[in-house]
mmCIF file of C-alpha atoms (C1' of nucleotides) in Angstrom:
data_model
loop_
_atom_site.group_PDB
_atom_site.id
_atom_site.type_symbol
_atom_site.label_atom_id
_atom_site.label_comp_id
_atom_site.label_asym_id
_atom_site.label_seq_id
_atom_site.Cartn_x
_atom_site.Cartn_y
_atom_site.Cartn_z
ATOM 1 C CA UNK H 1 -18.673 -11.590 -0.196
ATOM 2 C CA UNK H 2 -18.453 -14.994 -1.302
ATOM 3 C CA UNK H 3 -15.927 -17.341 0.451
ATOM 4 C CA UNK H 4 -14.096 -18.316 -2.797
ATOM 5 C CA UNK H 5 -13.334 -14.374 -3.574
ATOM 6 C CA UNK H 6 -9.989 -14.180 -1.813
ATOM 7 C CA UNK H 7 -8.666 -17.740 -3.116
ATOM 8 C CA UNK H 8 -8.764 -16.210 -6.994
ATOM 9 C CA UNK H 9 -5.223 -16.325 -8.514
ATOM 10 C CA UNK H 10 -3.292 -13.048 -7.388
ATOM 11 C CA UNK H 11 -3.536 -11.215 -10.565
ATOM 12 C CA UNK H 12 -7.122 -12.042 -11.140
ATOM 13 C CA UNK H 13 -8.000 -10.988 -7.488
ATOM 14 C CA UNK H 14 -6.109 -7.602 -8.143
ATOM 15 C CA UNK H 15 -8.359 -6.941 -11.058
ATOM 16 C CA UNK H 16 -11.507 -7.923 -9.092
ATOM 17 C CA UNK H 17 -10.597 -5.762 -6.023
ATOM 18 C CA UNK H 18 -10.990 -2.870 -8.361
ATOM 19 C CA UNK H 19 -14.450 -1.395 -7.666
ATOM 20 C CA UNK H 20 -15.159 -3.279 -4.457
ATOM 21 C CA UNK H 21 -15.039 -1.096 -1.208
ATOM 22 C CA UNK H 22 -12.840 -0.937 1.589
ATOM 23 C CA UNK H 23 -14.340 0.136 5.070
ATOM 24 C CA UNK H 24 -13.151 0.552 8.558
ATOM 25 C CA UNK H 25 -15.428 1.133 11.295
ATOM 26 C CA UNK H 26 -13.812 2.703 14.671
ATOM 27 C CA UNK H 27 -15.095 4.685 17.362
ATOM 28 C CA UNK H 28 -14.368 7.886 15.605
ATOM 29 C CA UNK H 29 -16.988 6.886 12.842
ATOM 30 C CA UNK H 30 -16.888 4.818 9.645
ATOM 31 C CA UNK H 31 -14.644 5.676 6.694
ATOM 32 C CA UNK H 32 -13.695 4.219 3.503
ATOM 33 C CA UNK H 33 -14.446 3.904 -0.368
ATOM 34 C CA UNK H 34 -14.018 2.303 -3.568
ATOM 35 C CA UNK H 35 -10.639 0.416 -4.233
ATOM 36 C CA UNK H 36 -9.726 2.219 -7.761
ATOM 37 C CA UNK H 37 -5.920 1.108 -7.867
ATOM 38 C CA UNK H 38 -3.679 -2.013 -6.780
ATOM 39 C CA UNK H 39 -0.524 -3.723 -7.482
ATOM 40 C CA UNK H 40 -0.045 -7.381 -7.616
ATOM 41 C CA UNK H 41 3.033 -8.967 -5.703
ATOM 42 C CA UNK H 42 3.167 -12.534 -7.046
ATOM 43 C CA UNK H 43 5.320 -14.089 -4.446
ATOM 44 C CA UNK H 44 8.778 -16.228 -4.600
ATOM 45 C CA UNK H 45 9.461 -15.740 -8.352
ATOM 46 C CA UNK H 46 8.689 -11.633 -8.061
ATOM 47 C CA UNK H 47 11.892 -9.945 -7.574
ATOM 48 C CA UNK H 48 9.717 -6.820 -6.278
ATOM 49 C CA UNK H 49 7.750 -8.708 -3.643
ATOM 50 C CA UNK H 50 8.911 -8.965 0.006
ATOM 51 C CA UNK H 51 8.472 -12.652 -0.092
ATOM 52 C CA UNK H 52 11.105 -12.738 -3.222
ATOM 53 C CA UNK H 53 13.108 -16.238 -3.109
ATOM 54 C CA UNK H 54 10.224 -17.397 -0.361
ATOM 55 C CA UNK H 55 11.847 -14.919 2.196
ATOM 56 C CA UNK H 56 10.129 -16.033 5.574
ATOM 57 C CA UNK H 57 10.456 -13.435 8.409
ATOM 58 C CA UNK H 58 8.227 -11.850 11.101
ATOM 59 C CA UNK H 59 7.355 -9.269 8.729
ATOM 60 C CA UNK H 60 6.343 -11.525 5.717
ATOM 61 C CA UNK H 61 4.898 -14.214 7.944
ATOM 62 C CA UNK H 62 1.193 -13.395 7.212
ATOM 63 C CA UNK H 63 1.610 -13.680 3.681
ATOM 64 C CA UNK H 64 2.199 -17.413 4.148
ATOM 65 C CA UNK H 65 -1.106 -17.958 5.585
ATOM 66 C CA UNK H 66 -4.373 -18.213 4.300
ATOM 67 C CA UNK H 67 -5.696 -15.346 1.679
ATOM 68 C CA UNK H 68 -7.902 -12.497 2.690
ATOM 69 C CA UNK H 69 -5.910 -11.330 5.588
ATOM 70 C CA UNK H 70 -4.266 -7.915 6.127
ATOM 71 C CA UNK H 71 -0.571 -7.523 5.692
ATOM 72 C CA UNK H 72 0.512 -3.848 6.765
ATOM 73 C CA UNK H 73 3.947 -2.860 6.567
ATOM 74 C CA UNK H 74 5.988 0.194 7.362
ATOM 75 C CA UNK H 75 8.041 2.064 4.703
ATOM 76 C CA UNK H 76 10.317 5.012 4.698
ATOM 77 C CA UNK H 77 10.580 4.657 8.653
ATOM 78 C CA UNK H 78 7.084 6.960 8.605
ATOM 79 C CA UNK H 79 4.538 5.471 6.322
ATOM 80 C CA UNK H 80 2.069 2.256 6.509
ATOM 81 C CA UNK H 81 0.857 0.468 3.464
ATOM 82 C CA UNK H 82 -2.083 -2.187 3.309
ATOM 83 C CA UNK H 83 -2.049 -5.381 1.316
ATOM 84 C CA UNK H 84 -4.638 -8.109 0.956
ATOM 85 C CA UNK H 85 -2.809 -11.800 1.188
ATOM 86 C CA UNK H 86 -3.464 -13.842 -1.727
ATOM 87 C CA UNK H 87 -2.566 -17.122 -2.882
ATOM 88 C CA UNK H 88 -3.211 -20.363 -0.874
ATOM 89 C CA UNK H 89 -1.393 -21.090 2.268
ATOM 90 C CA UNK H 90 2.054 -21.647 1.692
ATOM 91 C CA UNK H 91 2.116 -19.521 -1.383
ATOM 92 C CA UNK H 92 3.324 -16.074 -0.008
ATOM 93 C CA UNK H 93 1.491 -13.568 -2.365
ATOM 94 C CA UNK H 94 -0.495 -10.070 -1.878
ATOM 95 C CA UNK H 95 -2.158 -7.380 -3.652
ATOM 96 C CA UNK H 96 -1.039 -3.867 -2.332
ATOM 97 C CA UNK H 97 -4.230 -1.314 -2.055
ATOM 98 C CA UNK H 98 -2.953 1.869 -3.534
ATOM 99 C CA UNK H 99 -5.972 4.063 -3.821
ATOM 100 C CA UNK H 100 -9.481 4.720 -2.855
ATOM 101 C CA UNK H 101 -12.590 6.751 -4.201
ATOM 102 C CA UNK H 102 -13.648 7.974 -0.751
ATOM 103 C CA UNK H 103 -17.156 6.993 -0.203
ATOM 104 C CA UNK H 104 -17.645 6.911 3.631
ATOM 105 C CA UNK H 105 -16.401 9.420 6.464
ATOM 106 C CA UNK H 106 -14.714 12.147 4.368
ATOM 107 C CA UNK H 107 -14.378 14.547 7.032
ATOM 108 C CA UNK H 108 -13.063 12.004 9.386
ATOM 109 C CA UNK H 109 -10.687 10.818 6.638
ATOM 110 C CA UNK H 110 -9.453 14.654 6.206
ATOM 111 C CA UNK H 111 -8.872 14.948 9.768
ATOM 112 C CA UNK H 112 -6.737 12.069 9.929
ATOM 113 C CA UNK H 113 -4.753 13.469 7.094
ATOM 114 C CA UNK H 114 -4.302 16.604 8.793
ATOM 115 C CA UNK H 115 -6.413 18.451 5.757
ATOM 116 C CA UNK H 116 -8.440 20.393 7.992
ATOM 117 C CA UNK H 117 -7.979 22.080 11.195
ATOM 118 C CA UNK H 118 -11.166 22.034 12.755
ATOM 119 C CA UNK H 119 -14.189 19.901 12.505
ATOM 120 C CA UNK H 120 -16.411 21.583 9.972
ATOM 121 C CA UNK H 121 -19.744 19.588 10.330
ATOM 122 C CA UNK H 122 -21.711 19.299 6.964
ATOM 123 C CA UNK H 123 -19.220 21.573 5.154
ATOM 124 C CA UNK H 124 -18.644 20.274 1.660
ATOM 125 C CA UNK H 125 -14.977 19.201 0.851
ATOM 126 C CA UNK H 126 -13.565 20.349 -2.203
ATOM 127 C CA UNK H 127 -12.930 17.765 -5.090
ATOM 128 C CA UNK H 128 -9.208 18.558 -5.047
ATOM 129 C CA UNK H 129 -9.182 17.788 -1.423
ATOM 130 C CA UNK H 130 -11.300 14.696 -1.691
ATOM 131 C CA UNK H 131 -8.956 13.460 -4.289
ATOM 132 C CA UNK H 132 -6.112 14.051 -1.792
ATOM 133 C CA UNK H 133 -7.402 11.742 0.711
ATOM 134 C CA UNK H 134 -6.448 8.370 -0.188
ATOM 135 C CA UNK H 135 -4.615 8.657 -3.668
ATOM 136 C CA UNK H 136 -1.845 6.782 -2.478
ATOM 137 C CA UNK H 137 -1.018 3.758 -0.474
ATOM 138 C CA UNK H 138 0.126 5.845 2.585
ATOM 139 C CA UNK H 139 -2.392 8.224 2.370
ATOM 140 C CA UNK H 140 -5.213 5.296 2.402
ATOM 141 C CA UNK H 141 -3.507 3.870 5.568
ATOM 142 C CA UNK H 142 -3.449 7.194 7.103
ATOM 143 C CA UNK H 143 -7.170 8.089 5.986
ATOM 144 C CA UNK H 144 -8.608 5.085 7.493
ATOM 145 C CA UNK H 145 -6.652 4.670 10.497
ATOM 146 C CA UNK H 146 -4.540 1.579 9.291
ATOM 147 C CA UNK H 147 -1.258 0.651 11.359
ATOM 148 C CA UNK H 148 0.505 -2.242 11.835
ATOM 149 C CA UNK H 149 -2.316 -3.037 14.857
ATOM 150 C CA UNK H 150 -4.320 -4.333 11.976
ATOM 151 C CA UNK H 151 -1.674 -7.020 10.848
ATOM 152 C CA UNK H 152 -3.152 -10.362 10.272
ATOM 153 C CA UNK H 153 -6.685 -9.136 10.062
ATOM 154 C CA UNK H 154 -9.498 -11.309 8.445
ATOM 155 C CA UNK H 155 -10.539 -8.552 5.892
ATOM 156 C CA UNK H 156 -14.062 -10.373 5.602
ATOM 157 C CA UNK H 157 -14.887 -9.401 9.084
ATOM 158 C CA UNK H 158 -15.928 -5.910 10.722
ATOM 159 C CA UNK H 159 -14.237 -3.377 11.666
ATOM 160 C CA UNK H 160 -11.899 -3.734 8.875
ATOM 161 C CA UNK H 161 -13.342 -5.291 5.911
ATOM 162 C CA UNK H 162 -13.871 -5.285 1.994
ATOM 163 C CA UNK H 163 -17.201 -5.772 0.419
ATOM 164 C CA UNK H 164 -18.923 -6.146 -2.996
ATOM 165 C CA UNK H 165 -22.014 -3.629 -3.241
ATOM 166 C CA UNK H 166 -22.240 -3.439 -6.870
ATOM 167 C CA UNK H 167 -21.590 -5.187 -10.136
ATOM 168 C CA UNK H 168 -18.135 -6.302 -11.204
ATOM 169 C CA UNK H 169 -16.062 -3.823 -13.099
ATOM 170 C CA UNK H 170 -15.887 -4.714 -16.676
ATOM 171 C CA UNK H 171 -12.410 -5.588 -18.033
ATOM 172 C CA UNK H 172 -12.291 -2.612 -20.521
ATOM 173 C CA UNK H 173 -12.931 -0.268 -17.481
ATOM 174 C CA UNK H 174 -9.174 -1.552 -16.157
ATOM 175 C CA UNK H 175 -5.967 -0.072 -17.213
ATOM 176 C CA UNK H 176 -2.531 -1.785 -16.423
ATOM 177 C CA UNK H 177 1.120 -0.766 -16.385
ATOM 178 C CA UNK H 178 4.411 -1.022 -14.486
ATOM 179 C CA UNK H 179 4.484 -0.981 -10.674
ATOM 180 C CA UNK H 180 5.435 2.158 -8.791
ATOM 181 C CA UNK H 181 8.514 2.363 -6.641
ATOM 182 C CA UNK H 182 10.458 -0.849 -7.563
ATOM 183 C CA UNK H 183 13.397 0.160 -9.399
ATOM 184 C CA UNK H 184 15.407 -2.046 -7.590
ATOM 185 C CA UNK H 185 13.487 -4.991 -9.138
ATOM 186 C CA UNK H 186 15.428 -5.327 -12.425
ATOM 187 C CA UNK H 187 13.402 -6.611 -15.114
ATOM 188 C CA UNK H 188 10.241 -7.035 -13.131
ATOM 189 C CA UNK H 189 10.101 -3.311 -12.744
ATOM 190 C CA UNK H 190 8.480 -3.347 -16.273
ATOM 191 C CA UNK H 191 5.737 -6.159 -15.350
ATOM 192 C CA UNK H 192 2.486 -4.429 -15.914
ATOM 193 C CA UNK H 193 1.016 -5.665 -12.639
ATOM 194 C CA UNK H 194 -0.527 -2.218 -11.704
ATOM 195 C CA UNK H 195 -4.161 -2.278 -12.239
ATOM 196 C CA UNK H 196 -6.312 0.806 -11.992
ATOM 197 C CA UNK H 197 -9.990 2.131 -13.221
ATOM 198 C CA UNK H 198 -9.376 3.946 -16.392
ATOM 199 C CA UNK H 199 -9.770 7.705 -16.080
ATOM 200 C CA UNK H 200 -10.655 7.513 -12.320
ATOM 201 C CA UNK H 201 -9.732 10.807 -10.689
ATOM 202 C CA UNK H 202 -8.624 9.252 -7.396
ATOM 203 C CA UNK H 203 -5.741 7.038 -8.459
ATOM 204 C CA UNK H 204 -2.324 7.807 -6.983
ATOM 205 C CA UNK H 205 -0.748 9.194 -10.393
ATOM 206 C CA UNK H 206 -1.429 10.753 -13.610
ATOM 207 C CA UNK H 207 -5.190 10.931 -12.772
ATOM 208 C CA UNK H 208 -5.687 7.215 -14.236
ATOM 209 C CA UNK H 209 -5.060 8.323 -18.179
ATOM 210 C "C1'" DG V 1 26.326 -4.700 16.867
ATOM 211 C "C1'" DG V 2 26.404 -1.906 12.524
ATOM 212 C "C1'" DG V 3 24.827 -0.251 8.287
ATOM 213 C "C1'" DA V 4 22.129 0.170 3.890
ATOM 214 C "C1'" DC V 5 18.004 0.595 2.078
ATOM 215 C "C1'" DG V 6 13.109 1.513 1.226
ATOM 216 C "C1'" DA V 7 5.965 -1.350 -2.363
ATOM 217 C "C1'" DT V 8 6.042 7.193 0.117
ATOM 218 C "C1'" DC V 9 5.077 11.800 0.715
ATOM 219 C "C1'" DG V 10 4.838 16.483 0.276
ATOM 220 C "C1'" DA V 11 7.612 20.668 -0.196
ATOM 221 C "C1'" DT V 12 10.850 22.966 -3.455
ATOM 222 C "C1'" DT D 1 14.380 16.827 -7.111
ATOM 223 C "C1'" DC D 2 15.252 16.029 -2.561
ATOM 224 C "C1'" DG D 3 14.985 15.220 2.701
ATOM 225 C "C1'" DA D 4 12.260 13.085 6.410
ATOM 226 C "C1'" DT D 5 12.951 9.005 9.643
ATOM 227 C "C1'" DC D 6 13.117 4.275 11.603
ATOM 228 C "C1'" DG D 7 12.045 -0.737 11.281
ATOM 229 C "C1'" DT D 8 13.724 -4.705 8.741
ATOM 230 C "C1'" DC D 9 17.064 -7.438 7.034
ATOM 231 C "C1'" DC D 10 21.590 -8.989 6.106
ATOM 232 C "C1'" DC D 11 26.232 -9.124 7.203
ATOM 233 C "C1'" DC D 12 30.222 -8.904 10.116
#
DNA sequence: GGGACGATCGAT
DNA sequence: TCGATCGTCCCC
């Protein structure tokens, strides 16, 4: 992981995060996968962003710091979502991680998701179940055991980290479109700041077209 | 102190 | 399409 990576402009960082891996090492084991879907939230000028108009509270504080930290927040009183803080210090921007293609600790992820009753060691999980492990921002957090306890974590460092382990994804493999769940954001609801790997079956909606 | 509202998910 | 469920934020 080159040090400058998280300093990329937010929209570029969002694209470049696709294809990298998010991993979480815990006493229960290693879990994680390739990032296949993200959304950019571009700071004070973005009506969909928590930091719109520079709103600075205890919740959004980490976005005002250096890039590469974890911004974890709770939604709907029961789910958590994980963002990578982006933008230079003072620019409160972030990239929401929306879906993973599981690569590590699939069984552990299934247990955290409540999708298996018993520890079925070595047993293959169905493709359908694997697609349901982390195909959504809250599913991703549940599958990896991510909670507000990880708020502010430096995502270059174990136990919760992002790493490059293959060549960058070519631009033609990246699709984009409107972000999900921001109908309150006026015209910004149309801005194509959701990015995903074209055709990847692990994205959160419509199987990535 | 009080109330409205979610960057969601899963069952119907 | 709808309900769960509660922290955050803004207003009184």
